[in-house]
Amino acid sequence: MRAPRLLAVAVVLLAAACSTDTKTDTSTVTLVTHESFVVSKEVLADFQKQSGLTVKILRSGDAGALVNKAVLSKGNPQGDVLFGVDNTFLSRAIDAGIFSAYDPKNLDQVAANLKEGTDGKVAPVDYGDVCVNYDKAYYAKKGIQPPSSFADLLKPAYKNQLVVENPATSSPGLAFLLGSVATYGDTGWKDYWAKLKANGALVVDGWEEAYQQRFTVGSQGKGNRPLVVSYASSPPAEVVYAEKKPADAPSGVVTNTCFRQIEYAGLLDGAANPTGGRKLLDFLLSPQFQKDMPLQMFVYPSVTGTPLPAEFTKYAATPEKPLTLPAADITKNREAWIDEWTNTVLR
Amino acid sequence: MDKYRPALTRAALAVVPLAFLAVFFAYPVASLVGLGLGGDGPGLGLLTDSGVRHVLWFTVWQAVASTVLTVLVALPGAAVLARFDLPGRAVIRALVTVPFVLPTVVVGAAFLALIGPDGLLGIELDRTVWAILAAHVFFNYAVVVRIVGSVWAQLDRRQEEAARMLGSSRFAAFRRVTLPALRPAIAAASSVVFLFTFTSFGIVQILGGPEYATLEVEIYRRTVYQLDLSGAAVLSLVQFFAVAVLLALDGLLTGKARASRLVEPAPRRPRGRLEWAFVGANLVVLVVLLMAPLAVLVERSFANGLGSWKALASSDSSSVLPVPAWQTVATSLQYAVIATALAVVVGVCAAVVLTRPGRLGGVFGLLLMLPLGTSAVTVGFGFLVALDEPPLDLRDSPLLVPCAQALVAVPFVVRAVLPVLRAIDNRLREAAAVLGAPPLRVWWRVDLPLVWRALAAATGFAFAISLGEFGATVFIARADSPTIPVAIAILLGRPGEVNSGQAMALATILMVLCSVTLVVLDRLRPSNAGGEL
């Protein structure tokens, strides 16, 4: 008899040791988000002061992992609001029914094309463009022009220069694949990738490796690939996070390769504090947060008319016509495209 | 009555590790696997898929190749460090172990700088199996050096010398006399190396690229990116089964061999040209294979002069970390202290229980090792689906991180303490008990004085492991308090030289912390009766 009772005691003790009380507390609101979420301390403090809420931020993984975790804990979520699901994963989140509908204040000031496919369940908070970046110094030294389109990437002049992410494991990788589908259509994209591979494109699993270890700019000069799939806002980030502020960004953007990525936030179904969650969603679309975002997360605010910081207007490239695909198309084909891509490029 | 009592005490002690494993391992993992198998998935039919079979085949052969290579490269190293008295021996021993406790995100970056395109070593192995194998040797060198070395250091040299006097060549003497004595230790080391390389994750991902995948990588991809829980569950079961078979074999091969009484000859200076050449050659291997990647990280942290180091202290609101980077050092230390305490309590309870293995002892010992062979993503996602309701709603608790780290450290504590406990003559305990000492006092007076050095070593090792643990930590949602390895991953996840420089500076700090812990540990190592660390 002694052992089972001891077991029970031990379990309860362990549980007590490892648990903290956060439930049934309406003064705390919890934001579940990805690893890249950043907000200025002052902006967050202001919101907490005004709303009387304490914001708890749970960061983990990237957009894909974030959505999958939320799907797994559906109905009994880890927090009240989820921020960071993007348009490549939106359909999975919405189909799984993890959100409950809410239209935050200022949603009416968000451009209609950003709201496509959201079904009223989530609100677009920011957008950014996934594009090929190039090392300015490299091409200046070689005396050749950087590529200017998808088609250019197949030219011998750019052989063995590009590093791309695996769309099966990386959200910029998936965006770039979708960009190629948007450019070459449902029939032509596979042929394009076969040629891209023949021209020496290197595939890696994630953005970190592509940019920080392979790209000549991001790797403190130790990488050997002058072309990388990254973001249109990476050049301003290189300036902001430079040891000595350079006069110009060291990298540039091939604007014809840009695929638009939109990030959304929504109220999680089964949230412990839905009222607080709604306030938090309002905050994400508020002028303060929207204005703060570009230099924190290097993305563009979704609310029209939000002023941009100088670093952005100066160093970030804005594609005239970013590539997009209808959300329904992405939903229908995502897995099949990834499988076909894997067979074409990796196998 | 007197015979009955220790058994009861052991049963009570068994409750602690069992409860710990049940809550933080068995229940979460079973929940997730159950969830996967519950759906209408492919079931075992998945194993006929050619892609999956390819993964299985690669997993096995790269693990075999890595293990053979590691043993071949590290065995001479074990001899050098066990037998010869060299200046700075303690420091070398500690440095050799640092790779083992470093997170792979860090090591991947260092390896690319060495054997990547335009690498410092001038050979490009990037995207080849060779890179994976080299990194596996780098990581697991310490396993062989420590496990085999601890036995080697205690072998009676006179037997080998006698063989040589009788006319055997150096090699023949080694093969006929030394090797058989080392065989159990080599088997133990091989099975540990095989376990780690069989479940290799970060190294395969970073150095092999998307073309290569172990079972562990495939489970991760299916769980995290495809949400194919049913496929992941099937593969998890396969991995589970393989690891259990491996551990059972390991128990059979090494379990019997620990009883031999050993002497401890003092290490001596190398003598003669041949010995110096042998030592020299191994030091070259150490420098090229083990020290060069570590040195590269340090060099990178100074790529901007002192800028990266200064940035660690800045609380600039534009920093990508939620806290100034130096605070992650404090967080890591705090977590590691808690994790170590947990691991020592759980591990020592388990080791005491296993000292006198009963019928269930083997199963219990195996259960303790299983977390090392289980994919971190399975445990992490398991926490998410299983520990979500009171009284076990632990998902958001910051203390979940040290709990998960302890899960990884416990097997090492057990492996360090158990052989020493087993070597204690049970008559001592019985004598004390007959004289009326209650079990706790018996332990305090008899076991502890003999075991404390091994315990101290295990504590240090658990501490270093917890400091560097990344796989399980990263999956656990936490508030704004990243550990050093998590912070490194966040910093590497952003553009800009300040971020990557800080990542390298943090990696350097982590290396220094681990080295210092391991040097201290080395001084406390049991001088007799070999623990396995």
PDB file of C-alpha atoms in Angstrom, chain B residues 208-433:
ATOM      1  CA  GLY B 208      24.151  17.086 -44.580  1.00  0.00           C
ATOM      2  CA  GLY B 209      21.425  19.365 -45.831  1.00  0.00           C
ATOM      3  CA  PRO B 210      17.923  18.378 -46.884  1.00  0.00           C
ATOM      4  CA  GLU B 211      19.168  15.420 -48.913  1.00  0.00           C
ATOM      5  CA  TYR B 212      20.117  13.484 -45.800  1.00  0.00           C
ATOM      6  CA  ALA B 213      17.719  12.543 -43.046  1.00  0.00           C
ATOM      7  CA  THR B 214      17.947  10.284 -40.036  1.00  0.00           C
ATOM      8  CA  LEU B 215      14.847   8.831 -38.435  1.00  0.00           C
ATOM      9  CA  GLU B 216      15.031  11.616 -35.871  1.00  0.00           C
ATOM     10  CA  VAL B 217      15.132  14.315 -38.562  1.00  0.00           C
ATOM     11  CA  GLU B 218      12.218  12.673 -40.368  1.00  0.00           C
ATOM     12  CA  ILE B 219      10.142  12.546 -37.168  1.00  0.00           C
ATOM     13  CA  TYR B 220      10.901  16.216 -36.629  1.00  0.00           C
ATOM     14  CA  ARG B 221       9.957  17.226 -40.161  1.00  0.00           C
ATOM     15  CA  ARG B 222       6.738  15.261 -40.066  1.00  0.00           C
ATOM     16  CA  THR B 223       5.721  16.577 -36.656  1.00  0.00           C
ATOM     17  CA  VAL B 224       6.722  20.218 -36.931  1.00  0.00           C
ATOM     18  CA  TYR B 225       6.227  21.039 -40.579  1.00  0.00           C
ATOM     19  CA  GLN B 226       3.739  18.603 -41.978  1.00  0.00           C
ATOM     20  CA  LEU B 227       1.688  17.911 -38.859  1.00  0.00           C
ATOM     21  CA  ASP B 228       1.733  14.312 -39.987  1.00  0.00           C
ATOM     22  CA  LEU B 229       1.365  12.962 -36.470  1.00  0.00           C
ATOM     23  CA  SER B 230       0.404   9.519 -37.604  1.00  0.00           C
ATOM     24  CA  GLY B 231       3.518   9.096 -39.736  1.00  0.00           C
ATOM     25  CA  ALA B 232       5.645  10.583 -36.959  1.00  0.00           C
ATOM     26  CA  ALA B 233       4.089   8.192 -34.444  1.00  0.00           C
ATOM     27  CA  VAL B 234       4.958   5.153 -36.535  1.00  0.00           C
ATOM     28  CA  LEU B 235       8.534   6.339 -36.986  1.00  0.00           C
ATOM     29  CA  SER B 236       8.786   7.162 -33.259  1.00  0.00           C
ATOM     30  CA  LEU B 237       7.797   3.617 -32.435  1.00  0.00           C
ATOM     31  CA  VAL B 238      10.399   2.273 -34.835  1.00  0.00           C
ATOM     32  CA  GLN B 239      13.073   4.447 -33.225  1.00  0.00           C
ATOM     33  CA  PHE B 240      11.878   3.446 -29.777  1.00  0.00           C
ATOM     34  CA  PHE B 241      12.098  -0.195 -30.641  1.00  0.00           C
ATOM     35  CA  ALA B 242      15.571   0.158 -32.138  1.00  0.00           C
ATOM     36  CA  VAL B 243      16.859   2.074 -29.134  1.00  0.00           C
ATOM     37  CA  ALA B 244      15.344  -0.412 -26.693  1.00  0.00           C
ATOM     38  CA  VAL B 245      17.003  -3.311 -28.514  1.00  0.00           C
ATOM     39  CA  LEU B 246      20.294  -1.442 -28.511  1.00  0.00           C
ATOM     40  CA  LEU B 247      20.089  -0.699 -24.804  1.00  0.00           C
ATOM     41  CA  ALA B 248      19.145  -4.254 -23.970  1.00  0.00           C
ATOM     42  CA  LEU B 249      22.158  -5.480 -25.953  1.00  0.00           C
ATOM     43  CA  ASP B 250      24.321  -2.943 -24.170  1.00  0.00           C
ATOM     44  CA  GLY B 251      23.091  -4.286 -20.833  1.00  0.00           C
ATOM     45  CA  LEU B 252      23.974  -7.824 -21.856  1.00  0.00           C
ATOM     46  CA  LEU B 253      27.407  -6.889 -23.198  1.00  0.00           C
ATOM     47  CA  THR B 254      28.554  -4.626 -20.424  1.00  0.00           C
ATOM     48  CA  GLY B 255      26.517  -5.587 -17.403  1.00  0.00           C
ATOM     49  CA  LYS B 256      28.644  -8.519 -16.357  1.00  0.00           C
ATOM     50  CA  ALA B 257      31.999  -7.018 -16.936  1.00  0.00           C
ATOM     51  CA  ARG B 258      32.290  -4.527 -14.161  1.00  0.00           C
ATOM     52  CA  ALA B 259      33.419  -6.686 -11.330  1.00  0.00           C
ATOM     53  CA  SER B 260      37.121  -6.938 -12.145  1.00  0.00           C
ATOM     54  CA  ARG B 261      39.375  -5.446  -9.509  1.00  0.00           C
ATOM     55  CA  LEU B 262      41.747  -2.966 -10.905  1.00  0.00           C
ATOM     56  CA  VAL B 263      44.865  -1.291  -9.737  1.00  0.00           C
ATOM     57  CA  GLU B 264      45.784   2.208 -10.611  1.00  0.00           C
ATOM     58  CA  PRO B 265      49.244   2.784 -11.956  1.00  0.00           C
ATOM     59  CA  ALA B 266      50.215   6.447 -12.007  1.00  0.00           C
ATOM     60  CA  PRO B 267      50.365   8.006 -15.456  1.00  0.00           C
ATOM     61  CA  ARG B 268      53.928   8.580 -16.547  1.00  0.00           C
ATOM     62  CA  ARG B 269      55.789  10.715 -19.034  1.00  0.00           C
ATOM     63  CA  PRO B 270      56.083   9.220 -22.507  1.00  0.00           C
ATOM     64  CA  ARG B 271      59.408   7.457 -23.064  1.00  0.00           C
ATOM     65  CA  GLY B 272      61.252   6.864 -26.277  1.00  0.00           C
ATOM     66  CA  ARG B 273      60.700   8.095 -29.793  1.00  0.00           C
ATOM     67  CA  LEU B 274      57.807   5.778 -30.528  1.00  0.00           C
ATOM     68  CA  GLU B 275      55.766   6.859 -27.530  1.00  0.00           C
ATOM     69  CA  TRP B 276      56.385  10.519 -28.190  1.00  0.00           C
ATOM     70  CA  ALA B 277      55.367  10.070 -31.808  1.00  0.00           C
ATOM     71  CA  PHE B 278      52.193   8.331 -30.680  1.00  0.00           C
ATOM     72  CA  VAL B 279      51.370  11.107 -28.220  1.00  0.00           C
ATOM     73  CA  GLY B 280      52.267  13.774 -30.747  1.00  0.00           C
ATOM     74  CA  ALA B 281      50.081  12.275 -33.461  1.00  0.00           C
ATOM     75  CA  ASN B 282      47.132  12.172 -31.110  1.00  0.00           C
ATOM     76  CA  LEU B 283      47.663  15.743 -30.020  1.00  0.00           C
ATOM     77  CA  VAL B 284      47.534  16.759 -33.678  1.00  0.00           C
ATOM     78  CA  VAL B 285      44.192  14.957 -34.020  1.00  0.00           C
ATOM     79  CA  LEU B 286      42.961  16.721 -30.893  1.00  0.00           C
ATOM     80  CA  VAL B 287      43.957  20.125 -32.171  1.00  0.00           C
ATOM     81  CA  VAL B 288      42.635  19.697 -35.709  1.00  0.00           C
ATOM     82  CA  LEU B 289      39.464  17.800 -34.955  1.00  0.00           C
ATOM     83  CA  LEU B 290      38.434  19.124 -31.567  1.00  0.00           C
ATOM     84  CA  MET B 291      40.109  22.418 -30.864  1.00  0.00           C
ATOM     85  CA  ALA B 292      39.931  23.999 -34.298  1.00  0.00           C
ATOM     86  CA  PRO B 293      36.112  24.210 -34.401  1.00  0.00           C
ATOM     87  CA  LEU B 294      36.059  25.635 -30.882  1.00  0.00           C
ATOM     88  CA  ALA B 295      38.765  28.149 -31.739  1.00  0.00           C
ATOM     89  CA  VAL B 296      36.824  29.264 -34.803  1.00  0.00           C
ATOM     90  CA  LEU B 297      33.865  30.213 -32.627  1.00  0.00           C
ATOM     91  CA  VAL B 298      36.080  32.316 -30.366  1.00  0.00           C
ATOM     92  CA  GLU B 299      37.719  33.948 -33.365  1.00  0.00           C
ATOM     93  CA  ARG B 300      34.320  34.840 -34.820  1.00  0.00           C
ATOM     94  CA  SER B 301      33.204  36.444 -31.577  1.00  0.00           C
ATOM     95  CA  PHE B 302      36.069  38.917 -32.040  1.00  0.00           C
ATOM     96  CA  ALA B 303      35.349  39.542 -35.723  1.00  0.00           C
ATOM     97  CA  ASN B 304      34.091  43.023 -34.787  1.00  0.00           C
ATOM     98  CA  GLY B 305      36.785  43.633 -32.215  1.00  0.00           C
ATOM     99  CA  LEU B 306      35.147  43.860 -28.833  1.00  0.00           C
ATOM    100  CA  GLY B 307      31.858  45.051 -30.333  1.00  0.00           C
ATOM    101  CA  SER B 308      30.009  41.757 -29.996  1.00  0.00           C
ATOM    102  CA  TRP B 309      31.100  41.431 -26.393  1.00  0.00           C
ATOM    103  CA  LYS B 310      30.021  44.945 -25.540  1.00  0.00           C
ATOM    104  CA  ALA B 311      26.659  44.291 -27.188  1.00  0.00           C
ATOM    105  CA  LEU B 312      26.016  41.471 -24.730  1.00  0.00           C
ATOM    106  CA  ALA B 313      25.528  43.987 -21.968  1.00  0.00           C
ATOM    107  CA  SER B 314      23.386  46.414 -23.929  1.00  0.00           C
ATOM    108  CA  SER B 315      19.724  46.618 -23.089  1.00  0.00           C
ATOM    109  CA  ASP B 316      18.998  48.388 -26.346  1.00  0.00           C
ATOM    110  CA  SER B 317      15.282  48.071 -27.014  1.00  0.00           C
ATOM    111  CA  SER B 318      15.994  47.225 -30.641  1.00  0.00           C
ATOM    112  CA  SER B 319      17.787  44.051 -29.580  1.00  0.00           C
ATOM    113  CA  VAL B 320      16.214  40.888 -30.964  1.00  0.00           C
ATOM    114  CA  LEU B 321      16.465  39.259 -27.552  1.00  0.00           C
ATOM    115  CA  PRO B 322      13.760  40.053 -25.030  1.00  0.00           C
ATOM    116  CA  VAL B 323      16.466  40.618 -22.416  1.00  0.00           C
ATOM    117  CA  PRO B 324      20.082  41.816 -22.564  1.00  0.00           C
ATOM    118  CA  ALA B 325      22.160  38.864 -23.739  1.00  0.00           C
ATOM    119  CA  TRP B 326      24.192  38.575 -20.544  1.00  0.00           C
ATOM    120  CA  GLN B 327      20.989  37.811 -18.664  1.00  0.00           C
ATOM    121  CA  THR B 328      20.632  34.603 -20.599  1.00  0.00           C
ATOM    122  CA  VAL B 329      23.807  33.482 -18.845  1.00  0.00           C
ATOM    123  CA  ALA B 330      22.117  34.046 -15.481  1.00  0.00           C
ATOM    124  CA  THR B 331      18.992  32.245 -16.688  1.00  0.00           C
ATOM    125  CA  SER B 332      20.981  29.288 -17.952  1.00  0.00           C
ATOM    126  CA  LEU B 333      22.894  29.026 -14.693  1.00  0.00           C
ATOM    127  CA  GLN B 334      19.675  29.125 -12.673  1.00  0.00           C
ATOM    128  CA  TYR B 335      17.991  26.481 -14.805  1.00  0.00           C
ATOM    129  CA  ALA B 336      21.105  24.338 -14.750  1.00  0.00           C
ATOM    130  CA  VAL B 337      21.245  24.459 -10.939  1.00  0.00           C
ATOM    131  CA  ILE B 338      17.620  23.330 -10.652  1.00  0.00           C
ATOM    132  CA  ALA B 339      17.996  20.729 -13.385  1.00  0.00           C
ATOM    133  CA  THR B 340      21.154  19.380 -11.780  1.00  0.00           C
ATOM    134  CA  ALA B 341      19.494  19.122  -8.373  1.00  0.00           C
ATOM    135  CA  LEU B 342      16.565  17.258  -9.923  1.00  0.00           C
ATOM    136  CA  ALA B 343      18.817  15.009 -11.968  1.00  0.00           C
ATOM    137  CA  VAL B 344      20.994  14.141  -8.982  1.00  0.00           C
ATOM    138  CA  VAL B 345      18.033  13.325  -6.736  1.00  0.00           C
ATOM    139  CA  VAL B 346      16.291  11.264  -9.406  1.00  0.00           C
ATOM    140  CA  GLY B 347      19.509   9.685 -10.662  1.00  0.00           C
ATOM    141  CA  VAL B 348      20.831   8.706  -7.253  1.00  0.00           C
ATOM    142  CA  CYS B 349      17.490   7.183  -6.246  1.00  0.00           C
ATOM    143  CA  ALA B 350      17.543   5.204  -9.475  1.00  0.00           C
ATOM    144  CA  ALA B 351      21.163   4.133  -9.028  1.00  0.00           C
ATOM    145  CA  VAL B 352      20.502   2.916  -5.470  1.00  0.00           C
ATOM    146  CA  VAL B 353      17.570   0.894  -6.738  1.00  0.00           C
ATOM    147  CA  LEU B 354      19.644  -0.547  -9.563  1.00  0.00           C
ATOM    148  CA  THR B 355      22.542  -1.482  -7.287  1.00  0.00           C
ATOM    149  CA  ARG B 356      20.846  -4.780  -6.547  1.00  0.00           C
ATOM    150  CA  PRO B 357      19.066  -5.509  -9.764  1.00  0.00           C
ATOM    151  CA  GLY B 358      15.959  -7.567  -9.285  1.00  0.00           C
ATOM    152  CA  ARG B 359      13.877  -9.036 -12.039  1.00  0.00           C
ATOM    153  CA  LEU B 360      12.576  -5.612 -12.979  1.00  0.00           C
ATOM    154  CA  GLY B 361      15.960  -3.935 -12.656  1.00  0.00           C
ATOM    155  CA  GLY B 362      16.845  -4.418 -16.296  1.00  0.00           C
ATOM    156  CA  VAL B 363      13.607  -2.914 -17.523  1.00  0.00           C
ATOM    157  CA  PHE B 364      13.959  -0.046 -15.124  1.00  0.00           C
ATOM    158  CA  GLY B 365      17.506   0.705 -16.209  1.00  0.00           C
ATOM    159  CA  LEU B 366      16.384   0.659 -19.807  1.00  0.00           C
ATOM    160  CA  LEU B 367      13.504   3.002 -19.113  1.00  0.00           C
ATOM    161  CA  LEU B 368      15.959   5.486 -17.621  1.00  0.00           C
ATOM    162  CA  MET B 369      18.042   5.542 -20.797  1.00  0.00           C
ATOM    163  CA  LEU B 370      15.133   5.758 -23.220  1.00  0.00           C
ATOM    164  CA  PRO B 371      14.741   9.560 -23.053  1.00  0.00           C
ATOM    165  CA  LEU B 372      18.205   9.860 -24.642  1.00  0.00           C
ATOM    166  CA  GLY B 373      17.000   7.880 -27.610  1.00  0.00           C
ATOM    167  CA  THR B 374      13.674   9.626 -27.993  1.00  0.00           C
ATOM    168  CA  SER B 375      13.220  12.527 -30.332  1.00  0.00           C
ATOM    169  CA  ALA B 376      13.103  15.865 -28.527  1.00  0.00           C
ATOM    170  CA  VAL B 377      10.197  17.011 -30.654  1.00  0.00           C
ATOM    171  CA  THR B 378       8.156  14.003 -29.545  1.00  0.00           C
ATOM    172  CA  VAL B 379       8.802  14.862 -25.908  1.00  0.00           C
ATOM    173  CA  GLY B 380       8.222  18.575 -26.485  1.00  0.00           C
ATOM    174  CA  PHE B 381       4.965  18.187 -28.441  1.00  0.00           C
ATOM    175  CA  GLY B 382       3.992  15.479 -25.964  1.00  0.00           C
ATOM    176  CA  PHE B 383       4.229  18.022 -23.149  1.00  0.00           C
ATOM    177  CA  LEU B 384       1.896  20.201 -25.162  1.00  0.00           C
ATOM    178  CA  VAL B 385      -0.866  17.657 -25.611  1.00  0.00           C
ATOM    179  CA  ALA B 386      -0.471  15.798 -22.316  1.00  0.00           C
ATOM    180  CA  LEU B 387       0.456  18.290 -19.633  1.00  0.00           C
ATOM    181  CA  ASP B 388      -2.400  20.644 -20.390  1.00  0.00           C
ATOM    182  CA  GLU B 389      -4.901  20.071 -17.638  1.00  0.00           C
ATOM    183  CA  PRO B 390      -4.795  20.703 -13.917  1.00  0.00           C
ATOM    184  CA  PRO B 391      -3.180  19.362 -11.816  1.00  0.00           C
ATOM    185  CA  LEU B 392      -0.658  18.827 -14.583  1.00  0.00           C
ATOM    186  CA  ASP B 393      -0.998  22.005 -16.597  1.00  0.00           C
ATOM    187  CA  LEU B 394       2.715  22.546 -16.832  1.00  0.00           C
ATOM    188  CA  ARG B 395       2.981  23.802 -20.379  1.00  0.00           C
ATOM    189  CA  ASP B 396       3.747  27.408 -19.571  1.00  0.00           C
ATOM    190  CA  SER B 397       5.669  26.853 -16.400  1.00  0.00           C
ATOM    191  CA  PRO B 398       9.228  28.171 -16.576  1.00  0.00           C
ATOM    192  CA  LEU B 399      10.270  25.240 -14.401  1.00  0.00           C
ATOM    193  CA  LEU B 400       9.359  22.866 -17.184  1.00  0.00           C
ATOM    194  CA  VAL B 401      12.682  23.727 -18.829  1.00  0.00           C
ATOM    195  CA  PRO B 402      14.851  22.400 -15.977  1.00  0.00           C
ATOM    196  CA  CYS B 403      12.525  19.409 -15.732  1.00  0.00           C
ATOM    197  CA  ALA B 404      13.179  18.582 -19.390  1.00  0.00           C
ATOM    198  CA  GLN B 405      16.907  19.200 -18.995  1.00  0.00           C
ATOM    199  CA  ALA B 406      16.973  16.879 -15.985  1.00  0.00           C
ATOM    200  CA  LEU B 407      15.385  14.197 -18.133  1.00  0.00           C
ATOM    201  CA  VAL B 408      18.441  14.335 -20.369  1.00  0.00           C
ATOM    202  CA  ALA B 409      20.941  14.516 -17.492  1.00  0.00           C
ATOM    203  CA  VAL B 410      19.542  11.674 -15.338  1.00  0.00           C
ATOM    204  CA  PRO B 411      21.016   8.814 -17.415  1.00  0.00           C
ATOM    205  CA  PHE B 412      24.480  10.327 -17.036  1.00  0.00           C
ATOM    206  CA  VAL B 413      24.118  10.583 -13.276  1.00  0.00           C
ATOM    207  CA  VAL B 414      23.023   6.965 -13.107  1.00  0.00           C
ATOM    208  CA  ARG B 415      25.883   5.801 -15.299  1.00  0.00           C
ATOM    209  CA  ALA B 416      28.408   7.670 -13.188  1.00  0.00           C
ATOM    210  CA  VAL B 417      27.188   6.574  -9.772  1.00  0.00           C
ATOM    211  CA  LEU B 418      25.943   3.070 -10.399  1.00  0.00           C
ATOM    212  CA  PRO B 419      29.266   1.271 -11.025  1.00  0.00           C
ATOM    213  CA  VAL B 420      30.708   2.759  -7.839  1.00  0.00           C
ATOM    214  CA  LEU B 421      27.682   1.747  -5.781  1.00  0.00           C
ATOM    215  CA  ARG B 422      27.871  -1.732  -7.227  1.00  0.00           C
ATOM    216  CA  ALA B 423      31.522  -2.001  -6.323  1.00  0.00           C
ATOM    217  CA  ILE B 424      30.828  -1.345  -2.645  1.00  0.00           C
ATOM    218  CA  ASP B 425      31.062  -4.544  -0.678  1.00  0.00           C
ATOM    219  CA  ASN B 426      27.559  -5.262   0.513  1.00  0.00           C
ATOM    220  CA  ARG B 427      28.896  -6.798   3.732  1.00  0.00           C
ATOM    221  CA  LEU B 428      29.746  -3.298   4.906  1.00  0.00           C
ATOM    222  CA  ARG B 429      26.108  -2.298   4.586  1.00  0.00           C
ATOM    223  CA  GLU B 430      24.889  -5.470   6.208  1.00  0.00           C
ATOM    224  CA  ALA B 431      27.269  -4.998   9.103  1.00  0.00           C
ATOM    225  CA  ALA B 432      26.003  -1.507   9.680  1.00  0.00           C
ATOM    226  CA  ALA B 433      22.397  -2.680   9.438  1.00  0.00           C
TER     227      ALA B 433
END
